[in-house]
Amino acid sequence: MVHFTAEEKSTILSLWGKVNVEEAGGEALGRLLVVYPWTQRFFDSFGNLSSASAIMGNPKVKAHGKKVLTSFGEAVKNMDNLKPAFAKLSELHCDKLHVDPENFKLLGNVMVIILATHFGKEFTPDVQAAWQKLVSGVATALAHKYH
Amino acid sequence: MSLTKTERAIIVSMWGKISTQADAIGTETLERLFLSHPQTKTYFPHFDLHAGSAQLRAHGSKVVAAVGDAVKSIDNIAGALARLSELHAYILRVDPVNFKLLSHCLLVTVAARFPADFTAEAHAAWDKFLSIVSSVLTEKYR
């Protein structure tokens, strides 16, 4: 079980407070689909994913990205109990969505990179370390109910 | 996996900017690596890994210089990194999983320093490029 120090929690909370979830969500999902094109396999119904600009501008990508990142907000509120917080979503991703948990790691790292582009110098190695712990914890929690 | 003409152009052009801060980027990349993925420190028991350490700076420079060599010979990365490939296979024997971790930390460093340039397309090109570099470096492992 991941354990966050008080400092890590406050680092994460303070950065999260400044994130535009709608914008960052669309960006994160978009970059996932651009950088790792095989992840497009889950999104056949999303329409035009034929180029980086098509993907980044695609309204379905933006909407779904917002959904995903909003859900990630739950992680920030439940850092001490990620597994129970994501139990239902874990079942969903396994039983209905059939998503390989490897994708959670890919998305987590894309999110970290987006935070780096948005926050620049403020996204210090220490801040990154706290966030890597969080995205890794979320990935594990989302995979926890797989069978 | 090989780079398209467009990807090569993106990489070479961004390298122009990266190289102006090469040493700092190298150092920062390693700092990020050791903080986010502490298990990677196991390869450096002989180093002082505190922030600002001379060894950290020297090693960071080395790593980024090697990336630069790959960029300068982007049409023949295997050739440019042949010696390094042997070094990693026979002497260093860094577990292959760590190349992904280092690549990620380099991308985070570049993203933080050049956010406007680090578009989705640039991100994709660099991720692919570093993946190729990593393959070359682990190619002789067995």
CSV table of C-alpha atoms in Angstrom, one decimal:
chain,number,residue,atom,x,y,z
A,1,MET,CA,0.0,0.0,0.0
A,2,VAL,CA,1.4,3.4,-1.0
A,3,HIS,CA,2.1,5.7,1.9
A,4,PHE,CA,2.4,9.5,1.4
A,5,THR,CA,4.2,11.8,3.8
A,6,ALA,CA,2.5,14.9,5.0
A,7,GLU,CA,4.9,16.8,2.7
A,8,GLU,CA,4.1,14.8,-0.3
A,9,LYS,CA,0.3,15.2,0.3
A,10,SER,CA,0.6,18.9,0.6
A,11,THR,CA,2.8,19.1,-2.5
A,12,ILE,CA,0.3,17.1,-4.5
A,13,LEU,CA,-2.7,19.1,-3.2
A,14,SER,CA,-1.2,22.4,-3.8
A,15,LEU,CA,-0.3,21.6,-7.4
A,16,TRP,CA,-3.7,19.9,-8.1
A,17,GLY,CA,-5.4,23.1,-6.9
A,18,LYS,CA,-3.9,24.9,-9.9
A,19,VAL,CA,-4.7,22.3,-12.6
A,20,ASN,CA,-7.4,23.1,-15.1
A,21,VAL,CA,-8.9,19.6,-15.1
A,22,GLU,CA,-10.9,20.0,-18.3
A,23,GLU,CA,-7.9,21.3,-20.3
A,24,ALA,CA,-5.3,19.0,-18.8
A,25,GLY,CA,-7.6,16.0,-19.1
A,26,GLY,CA,-8.0,16.5,-22.8
A,27,GLU,CA,-4.3,17.1,-23.2
A,28,ALA,CA,-3.4,14.0,-21.3
A,29,LEU,CA,-5.7,11.6,-23.2
A,30,GLY,CA,-4.7,13.3,-26.5
A,31,ARG,CA,-1.0,12.8,-25.8
A,32,LEU,CA,-1.5,9.2,-24.8
A,33,LEU,CA,-3.2,8.5,-28.2
A,34,VAL,CA,-0.5,10.5,-30.1
A,35,VAL,CA,2.6,9.2,-28.3
A,36,TYR,CA,1.4,5.6,-27.9
A,37,PRO,CA,-0.9,5.1,-31.0
A,38,TRP,CA,-1.7,1.5,-30.1
A,39,THR,CA,-3.8,3.0,-27.2
A,40,GLN,CA,-6.2,4.1,-29.9
A,41,ARG,CA,-7.6,0.6,-29.9
A,42,PHE,CA,-10.0,1.5,-27.1
A,43,PHE,CA,-11.4,4.5,-29.0
A,44,ASP,CA,-12.7,3.3,-32.4
A,45,SER,CA,-15.9,5.3,-31.9
A,46,PHE,CA,-14.0,8.6,-31.4
A,47,GLY,CA,-13.9,9.6,-35.1
A,48,ASN,CA,-10.9,11.3,-36.5
A,49,LEU,CA,-7.6,10.2,-34.9
A,50,SER,CA,-5.6,10.4,-38.0
A,51,SER,CA,-3.0,12.9,-37.0
A,52,ALA,CA,-1.6,14.6,-33.9
A,53,SER,CA,-3.6,17.7,-34.6
A,54,ALA,CA,-6.8,15.8,-35.3
A,55,ILE,CA,-6.4,13.9,-32.0
A,56,MET,CA,-5.6,16.9,-29.9
A,57,GLY,CA,-8.5,18.8,-31.4
A,58,ASN,CA,-11.0,16.0,-31.3
A,59,PRO,CA,-14.0,16.9,-29.1
A,60,LYS,CA,-14.6,13.3,-28.0
A,61,VAL,CA,-11.0,13.0,-26.8
A,62,LYS,CA,-11.3,16.3,-24.9
A,63,ALA,CA,-14.6,15.2,-23.3
A,64,HIS,CA,-13.3,11.8,-22.3
A,65,GLY,CA,-10.0,13.2,-21.1
A,66,LYS,CA,-12.0,15.5,-18.8
A,67,LYS,CA,-13.9,12.6,-17.4
A,68,VAL,CA,-10.7,10.6,-16.8
A,69,LEU,CA,-8.9,13.5,-15.1
A,70,THR,CA,-11.9,14.4,-13.0
A,71,SER,CA,-11.9,10.8,-11.8
A,72,PHE,CA,-8.2,11.2,-11.0
A,73,GLY,CA,-9.2,14.0,-8.7
A,74,GLU,CA,-10.7,11.3,-6.4
A,75,ALA,CA,-7.2,10.0,-6.0
A,76,VAL,CA,-6.0,13.3,-4.7
A,77,LYS,CA,-8.8,13.2,-2.1
A,78,ASN,CA,-8.1,9.6,-1.1
A,79,MET,CA,-4.4,9.3,-1.1
A,80,ASP,CA,-4.5,7.1,2.0
A,81,ASN,CA,-7.0,4.6,0.5
A,82,LEU,CA,-6.5,4.4,-3.2
A,83,LYS,CA,-7.5,0.8,-3.5
A,84,PRO,CA,-11.0,1.1,-2.0
A,85,ALA,CA,-11.5,4.4,-3.7
A,86,PHE,CA,-10.9,2.9,-7.2
A,87,ALA,CA,-12.4,-0.6,-6.5
A,88,LYS,CA,-15.5,0.0,-8.7
A,89,LEU,CA,-13.5,1.6,-11.5
A,90,SER,CA,-11.1,-1.2,-11.4
A,91,GLU,CA,-13.9,-3.7,-11.9
A,92,LEU,CA,-15.2,-1.6,-14.7
A,93,HIS,CA,-11.8,-1.4,-16.5
A,94,CYS,CA,-11.4,-5.2,-16.2
A,95,ASP,CA,-14.9,-6.6,-16.8
A,96,LYS,CA,-16.4,-4.0,-19.2
A,97,LEU,CA,-13.6,-2.0,-20.7
A,98,HIS,CA,-11.0,-4.8,-21.0
A,99,VAL,CA,-8.1,-2.4,-20.6
A,100,ASP,CA,-4.6,-3.8,-20.1
A,101,PRO,CA,-3.3,-2.2,-16.8
A,102,GLU,CA,-0.1,-1.3,-18.6
A,103,ASN,CA,-2.1,1.6,-20.1
A,104,PHE,CA,-2.6,3.1,-16.6
A,105,LYS,CA,1.1,3.4,-16.3
A,106,LEU,CA,1.4,5.0,-19.7
A,107,LEU,CA,-1.3,7.6,-18.9
A,108,GLY,CA,0.2,8.3,-15.5
A,109,ASN,CA,3.5,9.2,-17.1
A,110,VAL,CA,1.9,11.3,-19.8
A,111,MET,CA,0.1,13.2,-17.0
A,112,VAL,CA,3.4,13.8,-15.2
A,113,ILE,CA,4.8,15.3,-18.5
A,114,ILE,CA,1.8,17.5,-18.9
A,115,LEU,CA,2.3,18.8,-15.3
A,116,ALA,CA,5.9,19.5,-16.3
A,117,THR,CA,4.9,21.6,-19.3
A,118,HIS,CA,2.3,23.5,-17.3
A,119,PHE,CA,4.3,24.2,-14.2
A,120,GLY,CA,7.9,24.4,-15.6
A,121,LYS,CA,10.4,25.2,-12.9
A,122,GLU,CA,7.8,24.7,-10.2
A,123,PHE,CA,7.7,21.0,-11.2
A,124,THR,CA,10.9,20.3,-9.3
A,125,PRO,CA,12.4,16.8,-9.0
A,126,ASP,CA,10.8,16.6,-5.5
A,127,VAL,CA,7.3,17.5,-6.8
A,128,GLN,CA,7.7,15.0,-9.6
A,129,ALA,CA,8.6,12.3,-7.2
A,130,ALA,CA,5.4,12.9,-5.2
A,131,TRP,CA,3.4,12.8,-8.4
A,132,GLN,CA,5.1,9.6,-9.7
A,133,LYS,CA,4.1,8.0,-6.4
A,134,LEU,CA,0.5,9.1,-6.9
A,135,VAL,CA,0.2,8.0,-10.5
A,136,SER,CA,1.8,4.7,-9.7
A,137,GLY,CA,-0.6,4.2,-6.7
A,138,VAL,CA,-3.6,4.9,-8.9
A,139,ALA,CA,-2.3,2.5,-11.6
A,140,THR,CA,-2.0,-0.2,-9.0
A,141,ALA,CA,-5.4,0.6,-7.5
A,142,LEU,CA,-7.0,0.4,-10.9
A,143,ALA,CA,-5.5,-3.0,-11.5
A,144,HIS,CA,-6.2,-4.3,-8.1
A,145,LYS,CA,-9.6,-5.9,-8.9
A,146,TYR,CA,-8.5,-7.6,-12.1
A,147,HIS,CA,-9.1,-11.3,-12.4
B,1,MET,CA,10.8,0.9,-35.3
B,2,SER,CA,12.4,3.8,-37.3
B,3,LEU,CA,12.1,7.5,-37.3
B,4,THR,CA,10.2,9.3,-40.1
B,5,LYS,CA,11.7,12.4,-41.8
B,6,THR,CA,9.4,14.6,-39.8
B,7,GLU,CA,10.4,13.0,-36.6
B,8,ARG,CA,14.0,13.4,-37.3
B,9,ALA,CA,13.6,17.1,-38.1
B,10,ILE,CA,11.7,17.6,-34.9
B,11,ILE,CA,14.4,15.9,-32.9
B,12,VAL,CA,17.3,17.7,-34.5
B,13,SER,CA,15.6,21.1,-34.1
B,14,MET,CA,14.8,20.6,-30.5
B,15,TRP,CA,18.3,19.3,-29.9
B,16,GLY,CA,19.5,22.7,-30.9
B,17,LYS,CA,17.8,24.2,-27.9
B,18,ILE,CA,18.5,21.3,-25.5
B,19,SER,CA,22.2,21.5,-26.2
B,20,THR,CA,22.4,25.0,-24.9
B,21,GLN,CA,21.5,23.7,-21.5
B,22,ALA,CA,23.0,20.2,-21.9
B,23,ASP,CA,24.8,19.9,-18.6
B,24,ALA,CA,22.0,21.3,-16.5
B,25,ILE,CA,19.5,19.1,-18.3
B,26,GLY,CA,21.7,16.0,-17.7
B,27,THR,CA,22.1,16.8,-14.0
B,28,GLU,CA,18.4,17.5,-13.5
B,29,THR,CA,17.4,14.3,-15.4
B,30,LEU,CA,19.5,12.2,-13.0
B,31,GLU,CA,18.2,14.1,-9.9
B,32,ARG,CA,14.6,13.3,-11.1
B,33,LEU,CA,15.5,9.7,-11.8
B,34,PHE,CA,17.0,9.1,-8.3
B,35,LEU,CA,14.2,10.9,-6.5
B,36,SER,CA,11.3,9.4,-8.4
B,37,HIS,CA,12.8,5.9,-8.9
B,38,PRO,CA,15.1,5.4,-5.9
B,39,GLN,CA,15.9,1.8,-6.9
B,40,THR,CA,18.0,3.3,-9.8
B,41,LYS,CA,20.5,4.5,-7.2
B,42,THR,CA,21.6,0.9,-6.8
B,43,TYR,CA,23.8,1.3,-9.9
B,44,PHE,CA,25.7,4.2,-8.2
B,45,PRO,CA,26.9,3.0,-4.8
B,46,HIS,CA,30.2,4.6,-5.6
B,47,PHE,CA,28.7,8.1,-6.2
B,48,ASP,CA,27.9,11.0,-4.0
B,49,LEU,CA,24.3,11.5,-5.2
B,50,HIS,CA,23.4,14.7,-3.3
B,51,ALA,CA,22.1,17.6,-5.3
B,52,GLY,CA,25.0,19.6,-6.7
B,53,SER,CA,27.5,16.8,-6.4
B,54,ALA,CA,30.3,17.0,-8.9
B,55,GLN,CA,29.9,13.3,-9.8
B,56,LEU,CA,26.2,13.8,-10.5
B,57,ARG,CA,27.0,16.8,-12.8
B,58,ALA,CA,29.8,14.9,-14.6
B,59,HIS,CA,27.6,11.9,-15.2
B,60,GLY,CA,24.6,13.9,-16.3
B,61,SER,CA,26.8,15.6,-18.9
B,62,LYS,CA,28.0,12.3,-20.1
B,63,VAL,CA,24.5,10.9,-20.5
B,64,VAL,CA,23.2,14.0,-22.4
B,65,ALA,CA,26.4,14.1,-24.6
B,66,ALA,CA,25.6,10.5,-25.6
B,67,VAL,CA,22.1,11.4,-26.5
B,68,GLY,CA,23.6,14.2,-28.6
B,69,ASP,CA,25.8,11.8,-30.4
B,70,ALA,CA,22.7,9.8,-31.3
B,71,VAL,CA,21.0,13.0,-32.6
B,72,LYS,CA,24.1,13.9,-34.7
B,73,SER,CA,24.0,10.4,-36.2
B,74,ILE,CA,20.3,10.1,-36.3
B,75,ASP,CA,20.5,8.0,-39.5
B,76,ASN,CA,22.8,5.5,-37.8
B,77,ILE,CA,22.2,5.5,-34.1
B,78,ALA,CA,23.4,1.9,-33.7
B,79,GLY,CA,26.7,2.9,-35.3
B,80,ALA,CA,27.1,6.0,-33.1
B,81,LEU,CA,26.4,4.1,-29.9
B,82,ALA,CA,28.1,0.8,-30.7
B,83,ARG,CA,30.8,1.3,-28.0
B,84,LEU,CA,28.2,2.4,-25.4
B,85,SER,CA,26.1,-0.6,-26.4
B,86,GLU,CA,28.9,-2.9,-25.6
B,87,LEU,CA,29.7,-1.1,-22.3
B,88,HIS,CA,26.1,-1.5,-21.1
B,89,ALA,CA,26.0,-5.2,-22.2
B,90,TYR,CA,29.2,-6.4,-20.8
B,91,ILE,CA,30.3,-4.0,-18.0
B,92,LEU,CA,27.4,-1.9,-16.7
B,93,ARG,CA,24.6,-4.4,-17.3
B,94,VAL,CA,21.9,-2.0,-16.3
B,95,ASP,CA,18.5,-3.8,-16.3
B,96,PRO,CA,16.6,-2.8,-19.4
B,97,VAL,CA,13.6,-1.5,-17.5
B,98,ASN,CA,15.7,1.4,-16.3
B,99,PHE,CA,16.2,2.9,-19.8
B,100,LYS,CA,12.5,3.7,-19.8
B,101,LEU,CA,12.8,5.4,-16.4
B,102,LEU,CA,15.7,7.5,-17.5
B,103,SER,CA,14.0,8.4,-20.8
B,104,HIS,CA,10.9,9.5,-19.0
B,105,CYS,CA,12.9,11.7,-16.6
B,106,LEU,CA,14.8,13.3,-19.5
B,107,LEU,CA,11.4,14.0,-21.2
B,108,VAL,CA,10.1,15.6,-18.0
B,109,THR,CA,13.2,17.8,-17.8
B,110,VAL,CA,12.9,18.9,-21.4
B,111,ALA,CA,9.1,19.4,-21.0
B,112,ALA,CA,9.6,21.6,-18.0
B,113,ARG,CA,12.3,23.7,-19.7
B,114,PHE,CA,10.8,24.0,-23.2
B,115,PRO,CA,7.0,23.7,-22.7
B,116,ALA,CA,6.1,25.6,-25.9
B,117,ASP,CA,8.3,23.4,-28.0
B,118,PHE,CA,7.3,20.2,-26.3
B,119,THR,CA,4.1,19.7,-28.3
B,120,ALA,CA,2.3,16.4,-28.5
B,121,GLU,CA,4.1,15.7,-31.8
B,122,ALA,CA,7.5,16.6,-30.3
B,123,HIS,CA,6.7,14.4,-27.3
B,124,ALA,CA,5.9,11.5,-29.6
B,125,ALA,CA,9.1,11.9,-31.7
B,126,TRP,CA,11.3,12.2,-28.6
B,127,ASP,CA,9.7,9.3,-26.8
B,128,LYS,CA,10.2,7.1,-30.0
B,129,PHE,CA,13.8,8.4,-30.4
B,130,LEU,CA,14.8,7.6,-26.8
B,131,SER,CA,13.1,4.2,-27.2
B,132,ILE,CA,15.3,3.5,-30.2
B,133,VAL,CA,18.4,4.7,-28.2
B,134,SER,CA,17.4,2.3,-25.4
B,135,SER,CA,17.0,-0.6,-27.8
B,136,VAL,CA,20.4,0.0,-29.2
B,137,LEU,CA,22.0,0.2,-25.8
B,138,THR,CA,20.4,-3.2,-24.8
B,139,GLU,CA,20.8,-4.9,-28.1
B,140,LYS,CA,23.9,-6.9,-27.1
B,141,TYR,CA,22.6,-8.0,-23.7
B,142,ARG,CA,22.1,-11.6,-24.8
